[in-house]
Short mmCIF file of C-alpha atoms in Angstrom, two decimals:
data_model
loop_
_atom_site.label_atom_id
_atom_site.label_comp_id
_atom_site.label_asym_id
_atom_site.label_seq_id
_atom_site.Cartn_x
_atom_site.Cartn_y
_atom_site.Cartn_z
CA MET A 1 53.45 -3.81 -33.38
CA LYS A 2 51.40 -7.10 -33.66
CA TYR A 3 51.19 -7.49 -29.94
CA SER A 4 50.28 -3.91 -29.46
CA ILE A 5 47.21 -4.30 -31.74
CA PHE A 6 46.27 -7.64 -29.89
CA TYR A 7 46.36 -5.98 -26.56
CA LEU A 8 44.33 -2.94 -27.77
CA PHE A 9 41.63 -5.07 -28.96
CA ALA A 10 41.64 -7.20 -25.81
CA PHE A 11 41.42 -3.99 -23.84
CA LEU A 12 38.46 -2.84 -25.89
CA PHE A 13 36.70 -6.03 -25.53
CA ILE A 14 37.07 -6.13 -21.77
CA MET A 15 35.75 -2.61 -21.53
CA SER A 16 32.81 -3.40 -23.71
CA CYS A 17 31.79 -6.22 -21.47
CA SER A 18 32.28 -4.08 -18.52
CA THR A 19 29.98 -1.50 -19.89
CA LYS A 20 27.27 -4.07 -20.88
CA ASN A 21 27.38 -5.47 -17.33
CA THR A 22 27.09 -2.04 -15.66
CA GLN A 23 24.15 -1.14 -17.97
CA SER A 24 22.40 -4.35 -17.14
CA THR A 25 22.79 -4.08 -13.39
CA SER A 26 22.10 -0.33 -12.80
CA LYS A 27 18.35 0.24 -13.61
CA THR A 28 17.51 3.90 -13.19
CA ALA A 29 13.99 3.73 -14.38
CA ILE A 30 11.29 1.46 -12.82
CA ASP A 31 7.40 1.27 -13.14
CA LEU A 32 4.87 2.65 -10.91
CA MET A 33 1.36 1.49 -11.05
CA VAL A 34 -1.46 4.06 -10.00
CA GLY A 35 -5.08 3.38 -8.98
CA THR A 36 -7.50 6.24 -9.30
CA TYR A 37 -11.02 7.51 -8.78
CA THR A 38 -12.56 7.62 -12.15
CA GLY A 39 -15.09 9.80 -13.78
CA ASP A 40 -13.56 13.16 -13.40
CA GLY A 41 -10.52 12.99 -15.82
CA SER A 42 -9.25 9.58 -14.82
CA GLU A 43 -10.28 6.31 -16.67
CA GLY A 44 -8.69 3.58 -14.59
CA ILE A 45 -5.27 2.15 -13.89
CA TYR A 46 -2.12 4.12 -14.97
CA ARG A 47 1.52 3.36 -15.43
CA LEU A 48 4.45 5.84 -14.68
CA LYS A 49 8.10 5.83 -15.05
CA PHE A 50 10.04 6.69 -11.96
CA ASN A 51 13.75 7.60 -12.01
CA THR A 52 15.52 6.02 -8.97
CA LYS A 53 18.45 8.48 -9.21
CA THR A 54 16.61 11.84 -9.53
CA GLY A 55 13.07 10.90 -8.22
CA GLU A 56 11.45 12.16 -11.37
CA LEU A 57 8.07 10.92 -12.68
CA SER A 58 7.28 10.73 -16.22
CA ASP A 59 5.49 8.94 -19.12
CA PRO A 60 1.93 8.21 -17.72
CA ILE A 61 -0.10 5.88 -19.76
CA LEU A 62 -3.49 4.46 -19.36
CA ILE A 63 -3.00 0.52 -18.96
CA ALA A 64 -6.53 -0.47 -17.95
CA LYS A 65 -9.93 1.15 -18.35
CA THR A 66 -11.99 0.18 -15.05
CA SER A 67 -14.21 1.91 -12.53
CA ASN A 68 -12.95 3.36 -9.55
CA PRO A 69 -9.77 1.09 -9.09
CA SER A 70 -9.00 2.69 -5.66
CA PHE A 71 -6.75 -0.21 -4.39
CA LEU A 72 -4.43 -2.66 -6.26
CA ASP A 73 -2.22 -5.53 -5.72
CA ILE A 74 0.19 -7.43 -7.66
CA SER A 75 0.79 -11.19 -7.74
CA SER A 76 4.06 -12.36 -5.95
CA ASP A 77 5.27 -13.43 -9.46
CA GLY A 78 4.45 -9.96 -11.06
CA GLN A 79 2.34 -11.81 -13.77
CA TYR A 80 -1.08 -10.55 -12.58
CA VAL A 81 -2.80 -7.53 -11.25
CA TYR A 82 -5.80 -7.53 -9.05
CA SER A 83 -8.01 -4.30 -8.59
CA VAL A 84 -11.17 -3.38 -6.75
CA SER A 85 -13.91 -1.44 -8.36
CA GLU A 86 -15.12 0.77 -5.49
CA ASP A 87 -18.69 0.96 -6.63
CA GLU A 88 -22.22 0.54 -5.07
CA GLU A 89 -22.17 -2.89 -6.64
CA GLY A 90 -18.58 -3.95 -5.79
CA SER A 91 -16.21 -5.97 -7.88
CA ILE A 92 -12.72 -7.20 -8.27
CA SER A 93 -10.87 -7.76 -11.54
CA ALA A 94 -7.90 -9.92 -12.51
CA TRP A 95 -5.67 -8.56 -15.12
CA SER A 96 -2.67 -10.00 -17.13
CA TRP A 97 0.29 -8.32 -19.05
CA ASN A 98 0.20 -8.08 -22.77
CA ASP A 99 3.09 -7.42 -25.27
CA ARG A 100 2.04 -3.68 -25.37
CA GLY A 101 2.82 -3.23 -21.64
CA THR A 102 -0.97 -2.64 -20.89
CA LEU A 103 -3.35 -5.03 -19.03
CA ASP A 104 -5.77 -7.44 -20.40
CA LEU A 105 -8.86 -8.36 -18.46
CA ILE A 106 -8.96 -12.06 -17.32
CA ASN A 107 -12.15 -11.90 -15.38
CA GLU A 108 -14.21 -9.84 -13.11
CA VAL A 109 -16.17 -11.23 -10.08
CA SER A 110 -18.57 -9.62 -7.57
CA THR A 111 -17.59 -8.82 -4.03
CA TYR A 112 -21.12 -9.44 -2.90
CA GLY A 113 -20.92 -5.96 -1.12
CA LYS A 114 -20.63 -2.44 -1.52
CA HIS A 115 -17.57 -0.19 -2.16
CA PRO A 116 -14.69 -2.71 -1.84
CA CYS A 117 -11.62 -0.54 -0.68
CA TYR A 118 -8.77 -3.03 -0.05
CA ILE A 119 -7.42 -6.11 -1.56
CA ASP A 120 -4.46 -8.42 -0.80
CA GLU A 121 -2.99 -11.42 -2.62
CA GLN A 122 -1.09 -14.22 -1.04
CA ASN A 123 -0.34 -17.84 -1.61
CA GLY A 124 -2.74 -18.23 -4.42
CA PHE A 125 -5.73 -16.40 -2.81
CA VAL A 126 -7.07 -12.87 -2.88
CA ALA A 127 -8.80 -11.17 0.16
CA VAL A 128 -11.12 -8.22 -0.17
CA ALA A 129 -12.99 -5.83 2.29
CA ASN A 130 -16.30 -4.01 1.45
CA TYR A 131 -16.43 -0.80 3.30
CA SER A 132 -20.20 0.30 3.06
CA SER A 133 -21.56 -3.24 3.71
CA GLY A 134 -19.13 -4.37 6.29
CA ASN A 135 -18.31 -7.64 4.73
CA GLY A 136 -15.70 -9.39 2.46
CA GLY A 137 -14.08 -12.75 1.66
CA ILE A 138 -11.34 -14.89 0.11
CA TYR A 139 -11.16 -15.83 -3.55
CA THR A 140 -8.88 -18.63 -5.13
CA ILE A 141 -6.75 -17.68 -8.12
CA THR A 142 -7.29 -19.93 -10.94
CA GLN A 143 -4.54 -21.47 -13.14
CA ASN A 144 -4.64 -18.58 -15.60
CA GLY A 145 -4.53 -15.99 -13.01
CA GLY A 146 -8.30 -15.41 -12.76
CA LEU A 147 -10.39 -15.39 -9.68
CA SER A 148 -13.03 -18.02 -8.74
CA LYS A 149 -16.56 -16.75 -8.31
CA GLY A 150 -17.35 -18.65 -5.10
CA GLY A 151 -15.29 -17.64 -2.02
CA SER A 152 -15.43 -17.82 1.69
CA GLU A 153 -17.10 -14.85 3.21
CA PHE A 154 -17.33 -12.87 6.41
CA GLN A 155 -20.10 -10.34 7.54
CA HIS A 156 -19.76 -8.10 10.41
CA TYR A 157 -22.55 -6.67 12.59
CA GLY A 158 -22.67 -3.64 15.07
CA SER A 159 -21.78 0.02 15.73
CA SER A 160 -19.70 2.20 17.74
CA LYS A 161 -19.41 5.64 19.43
CA ASN A 162 -19.25 8.00 16.40
CA VAL A 163 -22.95 8.19 15.39
CA GLU A 164 -22.17 9.88 11.93
CA ARG A 165 -19.36 7.43 10.85
CA GLN A 166 -19.94 4.32 13.05
CA GLY A 167 -23.65 3.52 12.83
CA GLU A 168 -22.94 0.26 11.07
CA PRO A 169 -19.93 -1.98 10.24
CA HIS A 170 -17.29 -0.68 7.72
CA ALA A 171 -14.73 -3.30 6.80
CA HIS A 172 -11.77 -1.19 5.73
CA PHE A 173 -8.81 -3.49 5.53
CA SER A 174 -8.11 -7.31 5.07
CA GLN A 175 -4.74 -8.71 4.83
CA PHE A 176 -3.17 -12.06 5.35
CA TYR A 177 -0.58 -12.56 8.25
CA LYS A 178 3.01 -13.49 7.38
CA ASP A 179 2.23 -17.20 7.24
CA GLY A 180 -1.10 -16.89 5.37
CA ASN A 181 -2.83 -18.79 8.02
CA THR A 182 -4.61 -15.77 9.52
CA LEU A 183 -6.55 -13.17 7.74
CA TYR A 184 -6.68 -9.81 9.88
CA VAL A 185 -9.74 -7.57 9.15
CA ILE A 186 -9.90 -3.99 10.38
CA ASP A 187 -13.48 -2.71 10.75
CA LEU A 188 -13.80 1.16 11.33
CA GLY A 189 -17.57 0.96 12.04
CA ILE A 190 -17.34 -1.35 15.01
CA ASP A 191 -13.89 -0.30 16.27
CA GLN A 192 -12.31 -3.80 15.99
CA VAL A 193 -9.51 -5.80 14.72
CA ILE A 194 -10.76 -9.39 13.82
CA GLY A 195 -8.60 -12.34 13.00
CA TYR A 196 -10.06 -15.18 10.90
CA PRO A 197 -8.16 -18.57 10.76
CA VAL A 198 -7.39 -19.52 7.07
CA ASN A 199 -7.32 -23.24 6.06
CA ASN A 200 -7.27 -24.05 2.29
CA GLY A 201 -8.83 -20.68 1.33
CA ARG A 202 -11.64 -21.08 3.93
CA LEU A 203 -12.25 -18.80 6.89
CA GLY A 204 -12.62 -20.10 10.38
CA ALA A 205 -14.52 -18.57 13.16
CA ALA A 206 -14.09 -14.86 14.01
CA LYS A 207 -11.59 -14.06 16.86
CA THR A 208 -11.27 -10.59 18.14
CA ALA A 209 -7.74 -9.50 18.02
CA LEU A 210 -8.13 -5.91 19.44
CA VAL A 211 -11.15 -3.95 20.67
CA ALA A 212 -10.61 -0.24 20.21
CA GLU A 213 -11.64 2.66 22.41
CA GLY A 214 -15.14 3.84 21.12
CA GLY A 215 -14.73 6.14 18.33
CA ASP A 216 -11.20 5.47 17.16
CA GLY A 217 -12.20 4.33 13.80
CA ARG A 218 -9.26 1.96 13.04
CA ARG A 219 -8.37 1.97 9.43
CA HIS A 220 -5.15 0.17 8.26
CA LEU A 221 -2.35 -1.93 9.84
CA GLU A 222 1.33 -2.83 9.04
CA PHE A 223 3.33 -5.51 10.40
CA HIS A 224 6.98 -5.11 11.53
CA PRO A 225 9.27 -6.79 8.84
CA GLU A 226 11.28 -8.58 11.39
CA LYS A 227 9.92 -8.25 15.06
CA ASN A 228 6.57 -9.63 16.53
CA LEU A 229 4.99 -6.16 16.34
CA VAL A 230 2.04 -4.73 14.43
CA PHE A 231 1.05 -0.86 14.05
CA ILE A 232 -2.46 0.25 13.56
CA VAL A 233 -3.64 3.65 12.34
CA THR A 234 -7.06 5.25 13.39
CA GLU A 235 -8.97 7.47 10.80
CA LEU A 236 -11.12 9.24 13.43
CA THR A 237 -8.72 10.13 16.13
CA SER A 238 -5.64 10.28 13.93
CA GLU A 239 -3.53 8.14 16.17
CA VAL A 240 -1.13 5.24 15.79
CA ILE A 241 -1.00 2.22 17.94
CA SER A 242 1.90 -0.14 18.45
CA ALA A 243 1.23 -3.57 19.73
CA SER A 244 2.74 -7.19 19.96
CA VAL A 245 1.21 -10.09 18.38
CA ASP A 246 0.37 -13.40 20.43
CA GLN A 247 1.56 -15.94 18.34
CA GLU A 248 -0.72 -18.62 19.84
CA SER A 249 -4.08 -16.59 20.27
CA GLY A 250 -3.32 -13.98 17.44
CA LYS A 251 -4.45 -11.20 19.68
CA PHE A 252 -2.73 -7.90 19.81
CA ILE A 253 -1.40 -6.49 23.02
CA VAL A 254 -1.08 -2.66 23.08
CA ILE A 255 2.28 -1.29 23.83
CA ASP A 256 2.02 2.48 22.72
CA LYS A 257 -0.36 4.99 21.26
CA GLN A 258 0.58 8.25 19.79
CA SER A 259 -1.12 11.05 17.99
CA ALA A 260 -0.04 11.49 14.17
CA LEU A 261 -0.79 15.33 14.55
CA PRO A 262 1.18 18.22 15.94
CA GLU A 263 0.01 19.20 19.34
CA ASP A 264 -1.05 22.85 18.29
CA PHE A 265 -3.07 21.50 15.40
CA THR A 266 -6.71 22.35 15.94
CA GLY A 267 -8.47 21.56 12.58
CA GLU A 268 -10.06 18.49 11.22
CA SER A 269 -7.85 15.67 9.99
CA TYR A 270 -8.18 11.89 9.19
CA CYS A 271 -5.39 9.42 9.03
CA ALA A 272 -5.21 7.23 5.94
CA ASP A 273 -2.26 5.00 4.94
CA ILE A 274 0.49 3.56 7.24
CA GLN A 275 3.98 2.28 6.09
CA VAL A 276 7.00 0.84 7.89
CA SER A 277 10.51 1.05 6.45
CA ALA A 278 12.17 -2.30 5.11
CA ASP A 279 14.69 -1.99 8.08
CA GLY A 280 11.89 -1.71 10.57
CA GLN A 281 13.31 1.51 12.15
CA PHE A 282 10.74 4.05 10.88
CA LEU A 283 7.06 4.45 10.53
CA TYR A 284 5.18 6.78 8.19
CA VAL A 285 1.47 7.84 8.40
CA SER A 286 -0.55 10.22 5.89
CA ASN A 287 -2.76 12.83 7.51
CA ARG A 288 -5.76 14.10 5.41
CA GLY A 289 -6.63 17.60 6.48
CA HIS A 290 -3.34 18.41 7.96
CA GLN A 291 -2.02 17.39 4.50
CA SER A 292 1.24 15.84 5.96
CA ILE A 293 3.09 12.79 6.30
CA ALA A 294 3.96 11.97 10.11
CA ILE A 295 7.38 10.30 10.79
CA PHE A 296 7.93 8.17 13.73
CA LYS A 297 10.99 6.26 15.07
CA ILE A 298 10.20 2.74 16.16
CA ASN A 299 12.15 2.03 19.54
CA GLU A 300 13.61 -1.28 20.46
CA ASP A 301 10.69 -1.97 22.87
CA GLY A 302 7.94 -1.07 20.25
CA THR A 303 7.28 2.42 21.59
CA LEU A 304 6.89 5.14 19.10
CA GLU A 305 8.70 8.63 18.82
CA MET A 306 7.34 11.33 16.61
CA LEU A 307 10.16 12.86 14.71
CA ALA A 308 8.35 15.29 12.40
CA THR A 309 5.27 15.98 10.10
CA ASP A 310 6.10 17.05 6.66
CA ASP A 311 3.84 19.02 4.10
CA VAL A 312 2.72 16.73 1.29
CA GLN A 313 2.65 19.54 -1.22
CA GLY A 314 -0.99 18.44 -2.03
CA ASP A 315 -4.45 18.06 -0.84
CA TRP A 316 -5.83 14.92 0.83
CA PRO A 317 -2.88 12.49 0.87
CA ARG A 318 -4.36 8.72 0.64
CA ASN A 319 -1.89 5.88 -0.15
CA PHE A 320 1.84 6.46 -0.12
CA THR A 321 4.78 4.14 -0.95
CA LEU A 322 8.37 3.76 -0.33
CA SER A 323 10.61 3.11 -3.42
CA PRO A 324 12.14 -0.29 -3.45
CA ASP A 325 15.67 0.95 -2.52
CA GLY A 326 14.02 3.06 0.35
CA ASP A 327 15.39 6.30 -0.95
CA PHE A 328 12.24 8.01 -1.81
CA LEU A 329 8.53 8.28 -0.51
CA LEU A 330 5.86 9.00 -3.07
CA VAL A 331 2.55 10.42 -2.02
CA ALA A 332 -0.96 10.24 -3.87
CA ASN A 333 -2.89 13.46 -3.28
CA GLN A 334 -6.46 12.69 -4.17
CA ASN A 335 -7.90 16.14 -4.28
CA SER A 336 -5.09 18.15 -5.67
CA ASP A 337 -4.64 15.56 -8.55
CA ASN A 338 -0.93 15.12 -8.03
CA ILE A 339 1.73 12.64 -6.94
CA THR A 340 4.68 14.19 -5.05
CA VAL A 341 8.14 12.82 -4.50
CA PHE A 342 10.23 13.14 -1.22
CA LYS A 343 13.97 12.07 -0.76
CA ARG A 344 14.09 10.00 2.34
CA ASP A 345 17.39 9.98 4.61
CA LYS A 346 17.77 6.34 5.74
CA LYS A 347 19.48 7.01 8.77
CA THR A 348 17.26 9.56 10.28
CA GLY A 349 13.98 8.63 8.53
CA LEU A 350 13.31 12.09 7.62
CA LEU A 351 12.06 13.48 4.46
CA GLU A 352 12.90 16.32 1.96
CA HIS A 353 10.67 17.40 -0.84
CA THR A 354 12.48 16.94 -4.15
CA GLY A 355 10.29 19.35 -6.07
CA ASN A 356 9.32 16.45 -8.46
CA GLU A 357 5.77 15.69 -9.07
CA ILE A 358 3.15 14.70 -11.73
CA LYS A 359 -0.40 15.69 -12.40
CA LEU A 360 -2.94 12.84 -12.46
CA SER A 361 -6.72 12.87 -11.76
CA HIS A 362 -7.54 11.62 -8.26
CA PRO A 363 -4.52 9.22 -7.63
CA VAL A 364 -5.32 7.00 -4.54
CA CYS A 365 -3.17 3.87 -4.72
CA LEU A 366 0.63 3.53 -5.61
CA LYS A 367 2.30 0.26 -6.43
CA PHE A 368 5.95 -0.17 -7.56
CA PHE A 369 6.46 -3.43 -9.78
#
């Protein structure tokens, strides 16, 4: 009897430890940060809960009041958040987390331009692109996570074929390359991708990485996670370009170009965002107008094969994101004020609408953290 009681307690102890271990390693709720356009129901940056098993979104809370935080980035250590204010007098803000789970402002600095629309943090530096003034620059992150006021800047000049949209430069994207030694900037207004050497946070002389066909209006790019490939999406012609990256010159060598729209579509549509799956096998593009996500298979030689276009269940899909485990794709639909959730098949790359969504005024940027 004495031994039976001993073994009973031992069994219960082991089961208790096993249960605790399972609970600590199976995290079903993670956080999603949402940048918005403010002034029409939204007040800034929001935080949502995302269920990694069901794909449900819940518990929206305002974590930072700020003007038009249309693009966000999170520091590599997760301690700080950086946001643009896409205003006539552009600025970027640095934030830190507090014990309430909201954000405290560290500092705000001018971007010395109009309507900043992209921000990227890497290796202690933050890069920003100003759409309306065609300029941008690099800022140093200070010891407390703030941003230095002085930075290394670039200014573009010129125009391109589309008179209405390309009468002047429009820097739409700026991102550090994998090693942080090059900053690639896409300018929609002059139809160019420009590479800037980076040395100790200072920009070197501009080098043209790729000149577009007039009127393409290149917008964003995404690098392949393993191969020496880059993928560029065009806003005005709704196309995706695949290219290899010359490691010595930094230039892009075009491999393929594919439309992100169905052949029978005749309306107006403008591509917005582009994402590559973590395994490097599939590529996704958002179509504003056609209101869809275009899905491509990335072939071994870098060519692209369109698999499908799926309805986003909303209006004007801007930024979208893949969940950290790659099981879901979430879309920020700016004009219909909703974020929609799709289940993703990792083998085929295809999407299926889960029926899950959440209402939020003018969502335009999604970041898991």
